[in-house]
Coordinates of C-alpha atoms and ligand atoms in Angstrom, one line a residue:
M1 CA -9.3 34.2 59.1
L2 CA -9.7 36.9 61.5
K3 CA -11.6 36.1 64.3
I4 CA -13.2 38.9 65.7
L5 CA -15.3 38.8 69.4
I6 CA -18.6 41.4 69.2
L7 CA -19.7 42.6 72.5
P8 CA -22.9 45.3 71.6
G9 CA -23.5 45.7 75.6
D10 CA -26.4 47.5 76.1
G11 CA -28.3 50.4 75.1
I12 CA -27.3 51.9 71.9
G13 CA -24.4 50.0 72.0
V14 CA -26.5 46.8 70.6
E15 CA -28.0 49.2 67.9
V16 CA -24.6 50.8 66.5
T17 CA -22.8 47.6 66.9
N18 CA -25.4 45.8 64.8
V19 CA -24.6 48.4 62.1
S20 CA -21.0 48.1 62.4
L21 CA -21.0 44.5 61.6
Y22 CA -23.3 44.9 58.5
V23 CA -20.3 47.4 57.3
L24 CA -17.8 44.9 58.1
K25 CA -19.4 42.3 56.3
A26 CA -19.8 44.1 53.5
L27 CA -16.4 45.4 53.3
G28 CA -15.0 41.8 53.8
E29 CA -17.1 40.7 50.7
K30 CA -15.8 43.5 48.7
L31 CA -12.0 43.3 49.5
N32 CA -12.2 39.3 49.9
I33 CA -11.5 39.8 53.6
K34 CA -12.1 36.7 55.7
F35 CA -13.9 37.5 59.0
E36 CA -15.3 35.0 61.6
F37 CA -17.5 36.6 64.1
E38 CA -18.9 35.7 67.4
S39 CA -21.4 37.7 69.6
A40 CA -21.4 37.5 73.3
L41 CA -23.5 39.2 76.2
F42 CA -21.8 41.9 78.1
G43 CA -22.3 44.6 80.8
G44 CA -25.8 44.8 81.8
S45 CA -26.8 42.4 79.6
S46 CA -24.6 39.9 81.1
I47 CA -25.6 40.7 84.6
D48 CA -29.3 39.8 83.6
A49 CA -28.3 36.2 82.2
Y50 CA -25.5 35.1 84.2
G51 CA -25.2 37.5 87.1
V52 CA -21.9 39.2 86.3
P53 CA -20.8 41.7 83.6
V54 CA -18.3 39.6 82.1
T55 CA -18.1 35.7 82.3
V56 CA -15.1 33.8 82.5
E57 CA -15.6 32.3 78.9
V58 CA -16.1 35.7 77.4
L59 CA -12.9 37.1 78.6
K60 CA -11.3 33.6 77.2
K61 CA -13.2 34.1 73.9
A62 CA -11.6 37.8 74.0
K63 CA -8.3 36.4 74.7
S64 CA -8.3 34.2 72.1
S65 CA -9.6 36.4 69.4
D66 CA -7.6 38.9 67.2
A67 CA -9.8 41.8 68.0
V68 CA -13.0 42.7 70.2
L69 CA -15.5 45.1 68.9
L70 CA -17.5 46.3 71.7
G71 CA -20.5 48.7 71.7
A72 CA -21.6 50.2 75.1
V73 CA -22.6 49.1 78.6
G74 CA -24.4 50.5 81.5
G75 CA -28.0 52.1 82.1
P76 CA -30.4 53.0 85.1
K77 CA -31.4 49.4 85.5
W78 CA -28.2 48.5 86.7
D79 CA -27.2 51.8 88.6
N80 CA -27.8 50.7 92.2
L81 CA -25.8 47.3 91.9
D82 CA -22.9 46.5 94.0
Y83 CA -19.7 48.3 92.3
E84 CA -18.6 44.8 91.8
I85 CA -20.9 43.9 89.8
R86 CA -21.8 47.1 87.4
P87 CA -21.5 46.7 83.8
E88 CA -18.5 49.3 84.0
K89 CA -16.5 46.8 86.1
G90 CA -17.1 44.5 83.1
L91 CA -14.9 46.8 80.7
L92 CA -12.4 47.6 83.2
T93 CA -11.9 43.7 83.5
L94 CA -11.9 43.3 80.1
R95 CA -9.1 46.0 79.6
K96 CA -7.1 44.5 82.4
E97 CA -7.3 41.1 81.3
L98 CA -6.0 42.0 77.8
E99 CA -3.7 44.2 79.3
A100 CA -4.6 47.1 77.2
F101 CA -2.0 49.6 77.9
A102 CA -2.5 52.2 75.2
N103 CA -5.4 54.1 74.5
L104 CA -6.0 55.6 71.2
R105 CA -8.8 58.4 70.6
P106 CA -8.7 60.3 67.5
A107 CA -10.3 63.6 67.3
V108 CA -10.8 64.5 63.6
V109 CA -12.9 67.7 62.5
Y110 CA -14.8 66.8 59.5
P111 CA -15.6 69.6 57.2
S112 CA -18.9 69.3 56.8
L113 CA -19.2 69.1 60.9
Q114 CA -16.7 72.3 61.5
S115 CA -19.6 74.6 62.6
A116 CA -20.4 72.0 65.6
S117 CA -17.3 72.7 67.4
T118 CA -17.6 75.3 70.3
L119 CA -14.2 76.9 68.7
K120 CA -14.1 79.2 65.5
S121 CA -14.0 77.1 62.1
E122 CA -10.6 78.7 61.2
I123 CA -9.0 77.4 64.3
V124 CA -10.7 74.1 64.0
E125 CA -10.4 73.4 60.2
G126 CA -8.4 70.2 59.4
V127 CA -7.6 69.2 62.8
D128 CA -6.8 65.7 62.7
I129 CA -5.3 64.5 66.2
M130 CA -4.4 61.2 67.5
V131 CA -4.2 61.2 71.5
V132 CA -2.1 58.0 72.9
R133 CA -2.8 57.4 76.5
E134 CA -1.1 55.1 78.9
L135 CA -4.1 53.3 80.2
T136 CA -2.6 50.8 82.7
G137 CA -0.2 52.6 84.9
G138 CA 0.4 55.9 86.7
I139 CA -1.6 57.7 89.6
Y140 CA -4.9 56.0 88.9
F141 CA -3.0 52.6 90.2
G142 CA -0.2 53.4 92.0
T143 CA 0.5 52.3 95.6
P144 CA 0.5 53.5 98.4
R145 CA -3.1 55.3 97.8
G146 CA -5.9 55.7 100.3
I147 CA -7.4 58.1 102.9
T148 CA -6.1 57.7 106.7
K149 CA -6.6 59.6 109.9
L150 CA -3.8 61.5 111.3
S151 CA -3.1 61.8 115.3
N152 CA -4.3 65.5 115.2
G153 CA -8.0 64.3 113.9
E154 CA -7.3 65.4 110.2
E155 CA -7.5 63.0 107.3
R156 CA -4.8 62.8 104.6
G157 CA -5.4 61.8 101.2
V158 CA -2.4 59.8 98.9
N159 CA -2.2 58.6 95.6
T160 CA 0.9 57.6 93.8
L161 CA 2.0 58.5 90.5
S162 CA 5.0 56.1 89.4
Y163 CA 6.1 54.5 86.1
T164 CA 8.8 52.1 85.1
T165 CA 10.7 52.6 82.1
T166 CA 9.3 49.5 80.5
E167 CA 6.1 51.2 81.1
I168 CA 7.1 54.3 79.4
E169 CA 8.7 52.4 76.4
R170 CA 5.9 50.5 75.5
V171 CA 3.7 53.2 75.2
S172 CA 6.2 55.4 73.7
R173 CA 6.6 52.8 71.0
V174 CA 2.8 52.9 70.1
A175 CA 2.9 56.3 69.9
F176 CA 5.6 56.5 67.3
Q177 CA 4.7 53.8 65.2
I178 CA 1.1 55.2 65.0
A179 CA 2.8 58.7 64.0
R180 CA 4.6 57.0 61.1
K181 CA 1.5 56.1 59.7
R182 CA 0.5 59.5 59.9
R183 CA 2.3 63.0 59.8
K184 CA 5.2 61.8 61.8
K185 CA 5.2 63.9 64.5
V186 CA 4.6 63.2 68.2
T187 CA 4.4 65.6 71.3
S188 CA 4.7 64.2 74.4
V189 CA 2.9 65.6 77.5
D190 CA 4.6 65.7 80.8
K191 CA 5.3 67.9 84.0
A192 CA 9.2 67.1 84.2
N193 CA 9.6 70.3 85.4
V194 CA 8.4 70.0 88.9
L195 CA 7.8 65.9 89.0
D196 CA 10.6 63.1 89.0
V197 CA 8.6 61.0 87.6
M198 CA 7.8 62.9 84.7
E199 CA 11.7 63.7 84.2
L200 CA 12.1 59.8 83.5
W201 CA 8.9 60.0 81.3
R202 CA 10.4 62.7 79.0
R203 CA 14.0 61.1 79.2
T204 CA 12.8 57.6 77.9
V205 CA 10.6 59.0 75.4
T206 CA 13.4 61.0 74.1
R207 CA 15.7 57.9 74.1
I208 CA 13.1 55.8 72.4
G209 CA 12.6 58.5 69.7
K210 CA 16.3 59.3 68.9
E211 CA 17.3 55.4 69.0
E212 CA 14.1 53.7 67.5
F213 CA 12.4 56.3 65.6
P214 CA 14.5 58.9 64.0
D215 CA 12.4 59.7 61.3
V216 CA 9.5 60.9 63.7
E217 CA 9.5 64.5 64.8
L218 CA 9.4 64.8 68.6
E219 CA 8.0 67.8 70.5
H220 CA 8.0 68.0 74.4
L221 CA 5.2 70.4 76.1
Y222 CA 4.6 70.8 79.8
V223 CA 0.8 69.7 80.3
D224 CA -0.6 73.3 81.3
N225 CA 0.9 74.4 78.0
A226 CA -0.4 71.3 76.0
A227 CA -4.0 72.0 77.5
M228 CA -3.4 75.8 76.3
Q229 CA -2.0 74.9 72.8
L230 CA -4.6 72.2 72.2
I231 CA -7.3 74.9 71.9
R232 CA -4.9 77.6 70.7
R233 CA -3.2 76.0 67.6
P234 CA -4.9 72.3 67.6
R235 CA -4.0 71.7 64.1
S236 CA -0.6 71.5 64.7
F237 CA -0.8 68.4 66.6
D238 CA -0.5 65.0 64.7
V239 CA 0.1 62.3 67.8
I240 CA -0.4 63.7 71.6
L241 CA 1.4 61.1 74.0
A242 CA 0.6 61.5 77.5
D243 CA 0.7 59.3 80.6
N244 CA -2.7 58.0 82.3
M245 CA -4.2 61.3 84.0
F246 CA -3.4 64.0 81.7
G247 CA -4.0 62.0 78.9
D248 CA -7.6 61.3 80.4
I249 CA -7.9 64.8 80.4
L250 CA -6.3 66.0 77.3
S251 CA -8.2 63.5 75.1
D252 CA -11.7 65.0 76.5
E253 CA -10.3 68.4 75.5
A254 CA -9.1 67.1 72.1
A255 CA -12.7 65.5 71.9
Q256 CA -14.4 68.7 72.3
L257 CA -12.6 70.3 69.4
T258 CA -14.7 68.0 67.3
G259 CA -18.3 68.8 69.4
S260 CA -19.9 65.4 68.7
L261 CA -20.0 62.6 70.9
G262 CA -21.6 60.4 68.5
M263 CA -18.5 60.5 65.9
L264 CA -15.7 59.8 68.0
P265 CA -13.9 56.1 68.1
S266 CA -11.4 54.8 70.3
A267 CA -8.9 51.9 70.5
S268 CA -7.4 49.9 73.3
L269 CA -4.1 48.2 72.5
G270 CA -2.4 45.6 74.4
N271 CA 0.3 42.9 73.4
G272 CA -1.1 41.7 70.2
R273 CA -4.8 42.6 71.5
A274 CA -7.1 45.2 71.3
I275 CA -10.6 46.3 72.0
Y276 CA -12.4 48.9 69.8
E277 CA -15.4 50.7 70.8
P278 CA -16.8 54.5 70.2
I279 CA -16.3 56.9 73.4
H280 CA -19.8 57.4 73.8
G281 CA -22.2 55.4 76.6
S282 CA -25.2 53.5 76.0
A283 CA -27.3 56.5 75.8
P284 CA -30.4 55.1 77.6
D285 CA -32.3 58.5 76.8
I286 CA -32.6 57.6 73.0
A287 CA -32.0 53.7 73.1
G288 CA -34.3 51.5 71.2
Q289 CA -35.4 54.3 68.9
D290 CA -33.0 53.8 66.0
I291 CA -32.0 57.2 66.3
A292 CA -28.2 56.8 67.6
N293 CA -25.4 57.9 65.3
P294 CA -23.5 54.7 64.5
I295 CA -20.5 56.2 62.9
A296 CA -18.2 56.2 66.1
S297 CA -18.7 52.6 66.0
I298 CA -18.0 52.2 62.2
L299 CA -14.9 54.3 62.6
S300 CA -13.7 52.0 65.6
S301 CA -14.1 49.2 63.0
A302 CA -12.2 51.1 60.7
M303 CA -9.3 51.5 63.6
M304 CA -9.5 48.0 64.3
L305 CA -8.7 47.2 60.4
K306 CA -5.8 49.8 60.7
Y307 CA -4.5 48.7 63.8
S308 CA -4.7 45.3 64.6
F309 CA -4.7 44.1 61.0
N310 CA -2.7 46.9 59.1
M311 CA -5.5 47.2 56.5
D312 CA -4.9 50.7 55.8
N313 CA -6.9 50.8 52.6
A314 CA -9.7 48.8 54.0
A315 CA -10.1 51.5 56.7
D316 CA -9.4 54.0 54.1
E317 CA -12.6 52.8 52.5
I318 CA -14.5 53.2 55.6
D319 CA -13.4 56.7 56.4
K320 CA -13.8 58.2 52.6
A321 CA -17.9 56.7 52.8
V322 CA -18.3 58.5 56.2
R323 CA -17.1 61.5 54.6
K324 CA -19.0 61.2 51.6
V325 CA -22.3 60.6 53.6
L326 CA -21.6 63.5 55.7
E327 CA -20.8 65.8 52.5
K328 CA -24.0 64.9 51.0
G329 CA -25.7 66.6 54.1
Y330 CA -27.3 63.1 55.6
R331 CA -27.1 63.4 59.5
T332 CA -28.5 61.7 62.6
G333 CA -30.3 63.6 65.4
D334 CA -27.1 64.3 67.4
I335 CA -25.5 66.3 64.4
Y336 CA -28.4 67.4 62.5
E337 CA -28.6 70.7 61.5
K338 CA -31.0 72.9 59.3
G339 CA -30.6 72.4 55.6
T340 CA -29.5 68.8 56.1
T341 CA -31.4 65.6 55.9
K342 CA -32.3 63.5 59.3
V343 CA -31.9 59.9 58.9
G344 CA -32.0 57.0 61.5
C345 CA -29.2 54.6 62.9
Q346 CA -29.9 51.9 60.4
E347 CA -30.0 54.3 57.4
M348 CA -26.8 56.2 58.3
G349 CA -25.3 52.6 58.2
R350 CA -27.0 51.7 54.8
L351 CA -26.0 55.3 53.1
I352 CA -22.3 54.5 54.4
L353 CA -22.5 50.8 53.1
E354 CA -23.9 52.3 49.7
E355 CA -20.8 54.4 49.2
I356 CA -18.5 51.5 50.1
R357 CA -20.0 49.5 47.5
K358 CA -19.6 52.5 44.9
Q359 CA -16.3 53.5 45.7
Ligands
NAD1 P1 -23.5 58.9 77.0 O1 -22.4 59.1 76.0 O2 -24.3 57.4 76.9 O3 -24.8 59.6 76.7 C1 -24.5 61.2 77.0 C2 -25.5 61.8 75.6 O4 -25.2 61.9 74.3 C3 -27.1 61.6 75.7 O5 -28.1 62.6 75.7 C4 -27.1 60.7 74.6 O6 -28.3 60.5 74.0 C5 -26.0 61.3 73.8 N1 -25.3 60.2 72.8 C6 -24.3 59.5 73.0 N2 -24.1 58.6 72.1 C7 -24.8 59.3 71.1 C8 -24.6 58.3 69.6 N3 -23.9 57.7 69.3 N4 -25.7 59.4 68.9 C9 -26.5 59.9 69.4 N5 -26.3 60.6 70.7 C10 -25.4 60.2 71.5 O7 -23.5 59.2 78.3 P2 -24.4 58.9 79.6 O8 -25.5 59.4 79.7 O9 -23.4 59.8 81.0 O10 -24.1 57.6 80.4 C11 -25.1 56.6 80.1 C12 -24.8 55.1 80.4 O11 -23.6 54.7 79.7 C13 -24.6 55.2 82.2 O12 -24.8 54.0 82.3 C14 -22.7 55.2 81.6 O13 -22.0 54.6 83.0 C15 -22.5 54.4 80.6 N6 -21.4 55.0 79.9 C16 -20.5 53.8 79.2 C17 -19.6 53.9 78.5 C18 -19.0 52.6 78.0 O14 -19.4 51.8 77.6 N7 -17.7 52.8 77.4 C19 -19.0 55.4 78.6 C20 -19.8 56.3 79.2 C21 -21.1 56.2 79.8

């Protein structure tokens, strides 16, 4: 029995997660996978009910689940609360408690959506990249940090970029393992020409590659060059491995290649634990109208099947069904263009489910 904790969250998080759940249930029936689903309040909805964005009980449930499927959190209703009890704080707490150190963000350009990209079709055609970003270390967490006043009246701001070999090794292994399931190439991004910590990064990634993954090709790029090559020759990338800050920037750049926020899933992996969620937010501007694109959430479920449960075939069933529905010309409002058929959130889910049943 696979125990999955569902945290729909707020706004369209609730709508898209509901659709994902139908799809997972149908797939479970078809492939005889035994799922056990449990839902809980999270983010703004948890603040309304319990005064905190995530309760101790929900954190316990998350730790005892095989995976967590999350929607999105936040909205104007909670924007003026104290930082410590904002919906986003719930997300950070959950990631921290599950020690989710590797963030996975695929950027796939679907043939039928090529024109949604801001780059020329011939450049983005066939792009299929996985960005693996270190999520719990690096400059966002390093100490000392802060702003101090100097004796001459000036202020000085400091942050510390630090990584241990263990931190680099574990995220490298995730990247190499993922590459093994894909086109067997890792591009590690650093700034080893300037920063000592990045020299350690490069040395450690090289060693892990050589000793444990000799079958995977390893390329190193300085981050400035990587940012350039990503828009110049995006097809040549398979898995991009980067530290927290470079990964933050490059994963957004890669996402922009696809041009559609409602299509992008993500995973945050810890030791045997994981959180799966779309990269978009709660979209208060369209919440409650049944017009959100549920595909990012549905593809997050597919990632869960692949990375938490090693069910590559089940994940492929979802990917194939999504491609089919797009090829047939169905679109939610965010990816709609003239000549295609506009459908709502639930209808998009129903069409994908129909394809899964047919396959
Ligand atoms: P957003 O991602 O919610 O929305 C940005 C724009 O994209 C909006 O116009 C929205 O309608 C559209 N959009 C997003 N997802 C869509 C989908 N699936 N289908 C169709 N259109 C979609 O970002 P925002 O507006 O900056 O933030 C709204 C709220 O979400 C804020 O409270 C923010 O803090 C929160 N947020 C949460 C997360 C998360 O839970 N991981 C991530 C980002 C933002």
